[in-house]
Structures are given as structure tokens and as C-alpha cells.
mmCIF file of N, CA and C in Angstrom:
data_model
loop_
_atom_site.group_PDB
_atom_site.id
_atom_site.type_symbol
_atom_site.label_atom_id
_atom_site.label_comp_id
_atom_site.label_asym_id
_atom_site.label_seq_id
_atom_site.Cartn_x
_atom_site.Cartn_y
_atom_site.Cartn_z
ATOM 1 N N MET A 1 44.131 -63.757 -15.534
ATOM 2 C CA MET A 1 43.430 -62.826 -14.882
ATOM 3 C C MET A 1 42.158 -62.626 -14.952
ATOM 4 N N ARG A 2 41.465 -61.988 -14.061
ATOM 5 C CA ARG A 2 39.768 -61.980 -13.938
ATOM 6 C C ARG A 2 39.330 -60.473 -15.067
ATOM 7 N N ARG A 3 38.727 -60.675 -15.279
ATOM 8 C CA ARG A 3 37.973 -59.452 -16.005
ATOM 9 C C ARG A 3 37.089 -59.138 -15.326
ATOM 10 N N THR A 4 36.996 -57.490 -15.221
ATOM 11 C CA THR A 4 36.140 -56.622 -14.467
ATOM 12 C C THR A 4 35.268 -55.980 -15.458
ATOM 13 N N LYS A 5 33.869 -55.884 -14.860
ATOM 14 C CA LYS A 5 32.650 -55.543 -15.627
ATOM 15 C C LYS A 5 32.369 -54.253 -14.935
ATOM 16 N N GLY A 6 32.145 -53.104 -15.914
ATOM 17 C CA GLY A 6 31.948 -51.838 -15.280
ATOM 18 C C GLY A 6 30.731 -51.702 -15.543
ATOM 19 N N PHE A 7 29.899 -50.913 -14.523
ATOM 20 C CA PHE A 7 28.654 -50.806 -14.549
ATOM 21 C C PHE A 7 28.604 -49.146 -14.113
ATOM 22 N N THR A 8 27.646 -48.741 -15.170
ATOM 23 C CA THR A 8 27.281 -47.233 -15.041
ATOM 24 C C THR A 8 26.138 -46.878 -13.919
ATOM 25 N N PHE A 9 26.442 -45.301 -13.194
ATOM 26 C CA PHE A 9 25.587 -45.288 -11.955
ATOM 27 C C PHE A 9 24.247 -45.619 -12.282
ATOM 28 N N ARG A 10 23.718 -45.177 -13.520
ATOM 29 C CA ARG A 10 22.379 -45.224 -13.985
ATOM 30 C C ARG A 10 21.491 -46.650 -13.560
ATOM 31 N N LYS A 11 22.481 -47.505 -14.040
ATOM 32 C CA LYS A 11 22.138 -49.202 -13.986
ATOM 33 C C LYS A 11 22.094 -49.562 -12.558
ATOM 34 N N ILE A 12 22.881 -49.109 -11.978
ATOM 35 C CA ILE A 12 23.206 -49.294 -10.475
ATOM 36 C C ILE A 12 21.792 -48.963 -9.885
ATOM 37 N N PHE A 13 21.869 -47.765 -9.589
ATOM 38 C CA PHE A 13 20.857 -46.920 -8.638
ATOM 39 C C PHE A 13 19.717 -46.222 -9.811
ATOM 40 N N LEU A 14 18.841 -46.682 -10.001
ATOM 41 C CA LEU A 14 17.474 -46.583 -10.747
ATOM 42 C C LEU A 14 16.926 -45.401 -10.370
ATOM 43 N N PRO A 15 16.666 -44.490 -11.118
ATOM 44 C CA PRO A 15 15.985 -43.327 -10.743
ATOM 45 C C PRO A 15 14.490 -43.429 -9.845
ATOM 46 N N PRO A 16 14.039 -42.547 -8.931
ATOM 47 C CA PRO A 16 12.774 -42.810 -8.577
ATOM 48 C C PRO A 16 11.769 -42.703 -9.273
ATOM 49 N N HIS A 17 10.744 -43.581 -8.901
ATOM 50 C CA HIS A 17 9.765 -43.417 -10.387
ATOM 51 C C HIS A 17 8.901 -42.115 -9.765
ATOM 52 N N LYS A 18 8.661 -41.348 -11.017
ATOM 53 C CA LYS A 18 7.786 -40.319 -10.793
ATOM 54 C C LYS A 18 6.424 -39.966 -11.195
ATOM 55 N N LEU A 19 5.674 -39.985 -10.688
ATOM 56 C CA LEU A 19 4.266 -39.915 -10.949
ATOM 57 C C LEU A 19 4.201 -38.485 -11.439
ATOM 58 N N SER A 20 3.150 -38.598 -12.656
ATOM 59 C CA SER A 20 2.751 -37.364 -13.500
ATOM 60 C C SER A 20 1.938 -36.376 -12.492
ATOM 61 N N LEU A 21 2.629 -35.310 -11.865
ATOM 62 C CA LEU A 21 2.005 -34.431 -11.144
ATOM 63 C C LEU A 21 0.868 -33.659 -11.881
ATOM 64 N N PRO A 22 -0.338 -32.939 -11.439
ATOM 65 C CA PRO A 22 -1.153 -32.253 -12.127
ATOM 66 C C PRO A 22 -0.019 -30.906 -11.796
ATOM 67 N N ARG A 23 -0.925 -29.698 -12.834
ATOM 68 C CA ARG A 23 -0.095 -28.559 -12.611
ATOM 69 C C ARG A 23 -0.567 -27.753 -10.991
ATOM 70 N N PRO A 24 0.469 -27.488 -10.735
ATOM 71 C CA PRO A 24 0.175 -26.780 -9.427
ATOM 72 C C PRO A 24 -0.905 -25.569 -9.450
ATOM 73 N N ARG A 25 -1.577 -25.547 -8.290
ATOM 74 C CA ARG A 25 -2.476 -24.641 -8.465
ATOM 75 C C ARG A 25 -2.114 -22.886 -7.945
ATOM 76 N N PRO A 26 -2.606 -22.085 -8.715
ATOM 77 C CA PRO A 26 -1.945 -20.910 -8.771
ATOM 78 C C PRO A 26 -2.536 -20.518 -6.986
ATOM 79 N N PHE A 27 -1.405 -19.670 -6.494
ATOM 80 C CA PHE A 27 -1.422 -19.331 -5.185
ATOM 81 C C PHE A 27 -1.390 -17.745 -4.859
ATOM 82 N N ARG A 28 -1.973 -17.288 -3.968
ATOM 83 C CA ARG A 28 -2.111 -15.676 -3.902
ATOM 84 C C ARG A 28 -0.549 -15.228 -3.199
ATOM 85 N N VAL A 29 -0.476 -14.337 -3.661
ATOM 86 C CA VAL A 29 1.197 -13.714 -2.887
ATOM 87 C C VAL A 29 0.575 -12.320 -2.059
ATOM 88 N N TYR A 30 0.981 -12.220 -0.966
ATOM 89 C CA TYR A 30 0.722 -11.011 -0.393
ATOM 90 C C TYR A 30 1.897 -10.349 0.047
ATOM 91 N N SER A 31 2.269 -8.904 0.138
ATOM 92 C CA SER A 31 3.232 -8.335 0.294
ATOM 93 C C SER A 31 3.534 -8.141 1.856
ATOM 94 N N PHE A 32 4.465 -7.992 2.385
ATOM 95 C CA PHE A 32 4.623 -7.882 3.791
ATOM 96 C C PHE A 32 4.676 -6.231 3.925
ATOM 97 N N VAL A 33 4.939 -5.689 2.749
ATOM 98 C CA VAL A 33 4.874 -4.271 3.354
ATOM 99 C C VAL A 33 3.415 -3.552 3.366
ATOM 100 N N PRO A 34 3.159 -3.106 4.612
ATOM 101 C CA PRO A 34 2.305 -2.557 4.902
ATOM 102 C C PRO A 34 1.583 -1.255 4.267
ATOM 103 N N PHE A 35 2.237 -0.767 3.697
ATOM 104 C CA PHE A 35 1.956 0.793 3.200
ATOM 105 C C PHE A 35 2.322 0.601 1.795
ATOM 106 N N SER A 36 1.460 0.802 0.788
ATOM 107 C CA SER A 36 1.291 1.178 -0.055
ATOM 108 C C SER A 36 1.176 2.795 -0.900
ATOM 109 N N PRO A 37 2.308 3.681 -1.430
ATOM 110 C CA PRO A 37 1.843 5.109 -1.521
ATOM 111 C C PRO A 37 0.769 4.948 -2.569
ATOM 112 N N LEU A 38 0.104 4.580 -3.354
ATOM 113 C CA LEU A 38 -0.745 4.702 -4.201
ATOM 114 C C LEU A 38 -2.482 4.625 -3.418
ATOM 115 N N ALA A 39 -1.995 4.277 -1.934
ATOM 116 C CA ALA A 39 -3.023 4.141 -1.286
ATOM 117 C C ALA A 39 -4.125 5.611 -0.503
ATOM 118 N N ILE A 40 -2.673 6.486 -0.791
ATOM 119 C CA ILE A 40 -2.691 7.735 -0.735
ATOM 120 C C ILE A 40 -3.952 8.739 -1.583
ATOM 121 N N LEU A 41 -4.036 7.854 -2.876
ATOM 122 C CA LEU A 41 -4.647 8.793 -3.720
ATOM 123 C C LEU A 41 -6.343 8.297 -3.400
ATOM 124 N N ASP A 42 -6.591 8.164 -2.310
ATOM 125 C CA ASP A 42 -8.080 7.479 -2.051
ATOM 126 C C ASP A 42 -8.835 8.979 -2.074
ATOM 127 N N PRO A 43 -10.262 8.774 -3.082
ATOM 128 C CA PRO A 43 -10.689 9.629 -3.156
ATOM 129 C C PRO A 43 -11.433 10.694 -2.147
ATOM 130 N N THR A 44 -11.640 9.917 -1.412
ATOM 131 C CA THR A 44 -12.327 10.699 0.097
ATOM 132 C C THR A 44 -10.914 11.435 0.830
ATOM 133 N N ILE A 45 -9.846 10.884 0.687
ATOM 134 C CA ILE A 45 -8.753 11.781 1.293
ATOM 135 C C ILE A 45 -8.472 12.691 0.551
ATOM 136 N N MET A 46 -8.427 12.474 -0.977
ATOM 137 C CA MET A 46 -8.030 13.906 -1.839
ATOM 138 C C MET A 46 -9.071 14.738 -1.625
ATOM 139 N N THR A 47 -10.512 14.466 -1.516
ATOM 140 C CA THR A 47 -11.320 15.644 -1.633
ATOM 141 C C THR A 47 -11.371 16.296 -0.131
ATOM 142 N N ILE A 48 -11.042 15.604 0.944
ATOM 143 C CA ILE A 48 -10.979 16.498 2.098
ATOM 144 C C ILE A 48 -9.826 17.421 1.836
ATOM 145 N N GLY A 49 -8.776 16.760 1.359
ATOM 146 C CA GLY A 49 -7.395 17.671 1.586
ATOM 147 C C GLY A 49 -7.635 18.792 0.322
ATOM 148 N N GLY A 50 -8.617 18.459 -0.360
ATOM 149 C CA GLY A 50 -8.723 19.694 -1.391
ATOM 150 C C GLY A 50 -9.715 20.593 -0.839
ATOM 151 N N ILE A 51 -10.356 20.679 -0.078
ATOM 152 C CA ILE A 51 -11.486 21.317 0.516
ATOM 153 C C ILE A 51 -10.469 22.268 1.734
ATOM 154 N N VAL A 52 -9.902 21.708 2.513
ATOM 155 C CA VAL A 52 -8.871 22.375 3.097
ATOM 156 C C VAL A 52 -7.716 23.110 2.677
ATOM 157 N N LEU A 53 -7.124 22.582 1.244
ATOM 158 C CA LEU A 53 -6.155 23.564 0.873
ATOM 159 C C LEU A 53 -6.848 24.936 -0.316
ATOM 160 N N GLY A 54 -8.475 24.614 -0.253
ATOM 161 C CA GLY A 54 -9.051 25.639 -0.971
ATOM 162 C C GLY A 54 -9.311 26.575 0.262
ATOM 163 N N ILE A 55 -9.859 26.010 1.424
ATOM 164 C CA ILE A 55 -10.066 27.116 2.263
ATOM 165 C C ILE A 55 -8.924 28.149 2.626
ATOM 166 N N ALA A 56 -7.714 27.419 2.764
ATOM 167 C CA ALA A 56 -6.526 28.097 2.865
ATOM 168 C C ALA A 56 -5.997 29.215 1.863
ATOM 169 N N ILE A 57 -6.387 28.824 0.582
ATOM 170 C CA ILE A 57 -6.216 29.856 -0.623
ATOM 171 C C ILE A 57 -7.270 30.888 -0.278
ATOM 172 N N ILE A 58 -8.483 30.755 -0.002
ATOM 173 C CA ILE A 58 -9.261 31.579 -0.244
ATOM 174 C C ILE A 58 -9.366 33.062 1.318
ATOM 175 N N GLU A 59 -8.400 32.040 2.099
ATOM 176 C CA GLU A 59 -8.002 32.735 3.345
ATOM 177 C C GLU A 59 -6.888 34.061 3.013
ATOM 178 N N ARG A 60 -5.946 33.259 2.229
ATOM 179 C CA ARG A 60 -4.920 34.113 1.551
ATOM 180 C C ARG A 60 -5.563 35.580 0.668
ATOM 181 N N ILE A 61 -6.385 34.790 -0.328
ATOM 182 C CA ILE A 61 -6.629 35.970 -1.281
ATOM 183 C C ILE A 61 -7.501 37.344 -0.493
ATOM 184 N N LEU A 62 -8.216 36.655 0.595
ATOM 185 C CA LEU A 62 -8.743 37.615 1.334
ATOM 186 C C LEU A 62 -8.062 38.649 1.964
ATOM 187 N N GLU A 63 -6.749 38.211 2.224
ATOM 188 C CA GLU A 63 -6.156 38.762 3.389
ATOM 189 C C GLU A 63 -5.434 40.003 2.337
ATOM 190 N N ARG A 64 -4.962 39.316 1.079
ATOM 191 C CA ARG A 64 -4.429 40.594 0.248
ATOM 192 C C ARG A 64 -5.591 41.388 -0.225
ATOM 193 N N TRP A 65 -6.888 41.159 -0.290
ATOM 194 C CA TRP A 65 -7.667 42.125 -0.607
ATOM 195 C C TRP A 65 -7.996 43.095 0.718
ATOM 196 N N GLY A 66 -7.210 42.681 1.878
ATOM 197 C CA GLY A 66 -7.677 43.688 3.188
ATOM 198 C C GLY A 66 -8.749 43.588 3.889
ATOM 199 N N VAL A 67 -9.310 42.217 3.893
ATOM 200 C CA VAL A 67 -10.468 42.006 4.610
ATOM 201 C C VAL A 67 -10.003 41.098 5.926
ATOM 202 N N ILE A 68 -9.573 42.250 6.752
ATOM 203 C CA ILE A 68 -8.927 41.497 7.988
ATOM 204 C C ILE A 68 -9.781 40.812 8.633
ATOM 205 N N ASP A 69 -11.120 41.453 8.952
ATOM 206 C CA ASP A 69 -12.116 40.896 10.206
ATOM 207 C C ASP A 69 -12.430 39.444 9.610
ATOM 208 N N LEU A 70 -13.090 39.423 7.828
ATOM 209 C CA LEU A 70 -13.182 37.992 7.779
ATOM 210 C C LEU A 70 -12.128 36.715 7.696
ATOM 211 N N VAL A 71 -11.147 37.263 7.657
ATOM 212 C CA VAL A 71 -9.843 36.530 7.516
ATOM 213 C C VAL A 71 -9.652 35.974 9.199
ATOM 214 N N ASP A 72 -9.587 36.901 10.085
ATOM 215 C CA ASP A 72 -9.396 36.645 11.328
ATOM 216 C C ASP A 72 -10.719 35.231 11.739
ATOM 217 N N GLN A 73 -11.907 35.498 11.229
ATOM 218 C CA GLN A 73 -12.831 34.779 11.607
ATOM 219 C C GLN A 73 -12.517 33.173 10.989
ATOM 220 N N PHE A 74 -11.787 33.304 9.901
ATOM 221 C CA PHE A 74 -11.576 31.854 8.834
ATOM 222 C C PHE A 74 -10.439 31.457 10.148
ATOM 223 N N ALA A 75 -9.559 32.133 10.218
ATOM 224 C CA ALA A 75 -8.334 31.732 11.457
ATOM 225 C C ALA A 75 -9.198 31.224 12.428
ATOM 226 N N LYS A 76 -9.864 31.823 13.022
ATOM 227 C CA LYS A 76 -10.558 31.081 14.527
ATOM 228 C C LYS A 76 -11.440 29.286 14.017
ATOM 229 N N VAL A 77 -12.100 29.499 12.948
ATOM 230 C CA VAL A 77 -12.864 28.373 12.631
ATOM 231 C C VAL A 77 -11.955 27.412 12.193
ATOM 232 N N MET A 78 -10.762 27.836 11.405
ATOM 233 C CA MET A 78 -9.612 26.834 10.915
ATOM 234 C C MET A 78 -8.827 26.165 11.976
ATOM 235 N N ARG A 79 -8.336 27.127 13.090
ATOM 236 C CA ARG A 79 -8.046 26.475 14.128
ATOM 237 C C ARG A 79 -8.590 25.347 14.796
ATOM 238 N N PHE A 80 -9.883 25.234 14.688
ATOM 239 C CA PHE A 80 -10.260 24.181 15.237
ATOM 240 C C PHE A 80 -10.643 22.665 14.311
ATOM 241 N N ILE A 81 -10.679 23.404 12.877
ATOM 242 C CA ILE A 81 -11.387 22.467 11.773
ATOM 243 C C ILE A 81 -10.366 21.607 11.384
ATOM 244 N N LEU A 82 -9.023 22.245 10.991
ATOM 245 C CA LEU A 82 -7.920 21.759 10.543
ATOM 246 C C LEU A 82 -7.428 20.477 11.636
ATOM 247 N N PRO A 83 -7.149 20.544 12.965
ATOM 248 C CA PRO A 83 -6.772 19.475 13.491
ATOM 249 C C PRO A 83 -7.691 18.325 13.650
ATOM 250 N N VAL A 84 -9.126 18.434 13.516
ATOM 251 C CA VAL A 84 -10.131 17.652 13.188
ATOM 252 C C VAL A 84 -10.567 16.783 12.344
ATOM 253 N N THR A 85 -10.313 17.561 11.044
ATOM 254 C CA THR A 85 -10.003 16.915 10.064
ATOM 255 C C THR A 85 -9.072 16.234 9.491
ATOM 256 N N PHE A 86 -7.626 16.773 9.918
ATOM 257 C CA PHE A 86 -6.696 15.755 9.987
ATOM 258 C C PHE A 86 -6.982 14.331 10.571
ATOM 259 N N TYR A 87 -7.341 14.385 11.826
ATOM 260 C CA TYR A 87 -7.212 13.265 12.490
ATOM 261 C C TYR A 87 -8.380 12.412 12.409
ATOM 262 N N SER A 88 -9.450 12.831 11.634
ATOM 263 C CA SER A 88 -10.625 12.274 11.005
ATOM 264 C C SER A 88 -9.829 11.792 9.933
ATOM 265 N N ALA A 89 -9.451 12.621 8.821
ATOM 266 C CA ALA A 89 -8.736 11.381 7.732
ATOM 267 C C ALA A 89 -7.871 10.241 7.899
ATOM 268 N N LEU A 90 -7.324 10.730 9.049
ATOM 269 C CA LEU A 90 -6.095 9.732 9.478
ATOM 270 C C LEU A 90 -6.789 8.441 9.778
ATOM 271 N N ILE A 91 -7.582 8.394 10.701
ATOM 272 C CA ILE A 91 -8.727 7.536 11.084
ATOM 273 C C ILE A 91 -9.442 6.806 10.025
ATOM 274 N N TYR A 92 -9.829 7.483 9.276
ATOM 275 C CA TYR A 92 -10.429 7.108 8.309
ATOM 276 C C TYR A 92 -9.620 6.299 7.090
ATOM 277 N N PHE A 93 -8.436 6.590 7.192
ATOM 278 C CA PHE A 93 -7.246 5.941 6.082
ATOM 279 C C PHE A 93 -7.014 4.679 6.569
ATOM 280 N N PHE A 94 -6.648 4.673 7.653
ATOM 281 C CA PHE A 94 -6.131 3.382 8.590
ATOM 282 C C PHE A 94 -7.205 2.329 8.778
ATOM 283 N N ALA A 95 -8.643 2.821 8.900
ATOM 284 C CA ALA A 95 -9.450 2.049 9.000
ATOM 285 C C ALA A 95 -10.427 1.261 7.744
ATOM 286 N N THR A 96 -9.934 2.306 6.688
ATOM 287 C CA THR A 96 -10.424 1.457 5.528
ATOM 288 C C THR A 96 -8.957 0.974 4.572
ATOM 289 N N PHE A 97 -7.853 0.984 5.117
ATOM 290 C CA PHE A 97 -6.676 0.526 4.730
ATOM 291 C C PHE A 97 -6.618 -0.947 4.685
ATOM 292 N N MET A 98 -6.659 -1.834 3.454
ATOM 293 C CA MET A 98 -6.377 -3.045 3.806
ATOM 294 C C MET A 98 -5.049 -3.651 3.837
ATOM 295 N N PHE A 99 -4.647 -3.986 5.338
ATOM 296 C CA PHE A 99 -3.310 -4.671 5.433
ATOM 297 C C PHE A 99 -3.203 -5.956 4.845
#
């Protein structure tokens, strides 16, 4: 009777020779989300919003005091300033926001 010899897998198939690789260089990871809620906290946008909010509060206070003529003047000016301010701030936000 013939005797069979057993081979282990490791002896038959030698593992490939691994070269010692240097440590991988770090790479930057960018987010695919184009909008961050923290970007709204831009000081310029906050200042413009504060000024507009302040003018609206002053207008309400003058209305309670009964100075209707001055409130009408504020309303006429704000009818033009509010849309211009909003669109200017929107353009500024998207022009300075890093995508």
C-alpha cells in the first residue's frame, strides 16, 4: 500500500511577498452636501438682518406712540429697502460661500 503525504495549503501556495509600504499620506475629504447651516452665521448677513429687524421694531414702536406720519414714511422707504437688502444679502451669501 502506498503512503500518501499531506501538504498544507500554506506550503503549496506561498503568500505573495509584501513590500513594507510607507504610511499612507493623509488626504482631504470634502462633503458632498453643498450647504451648511453654520454658514448662515456669517457676520455680514447677521449685521444686515439685525439692521432690518431693528428698523422694523422702531416702526412698530412709532406706530404704538401714534406717530403715523413717520410710520408711513418708514413704510415707503422699507418697501424699497427690504427687497433690495434681501436680494443683495442672498447674492453676497452665494458669492462668498465655498462650495
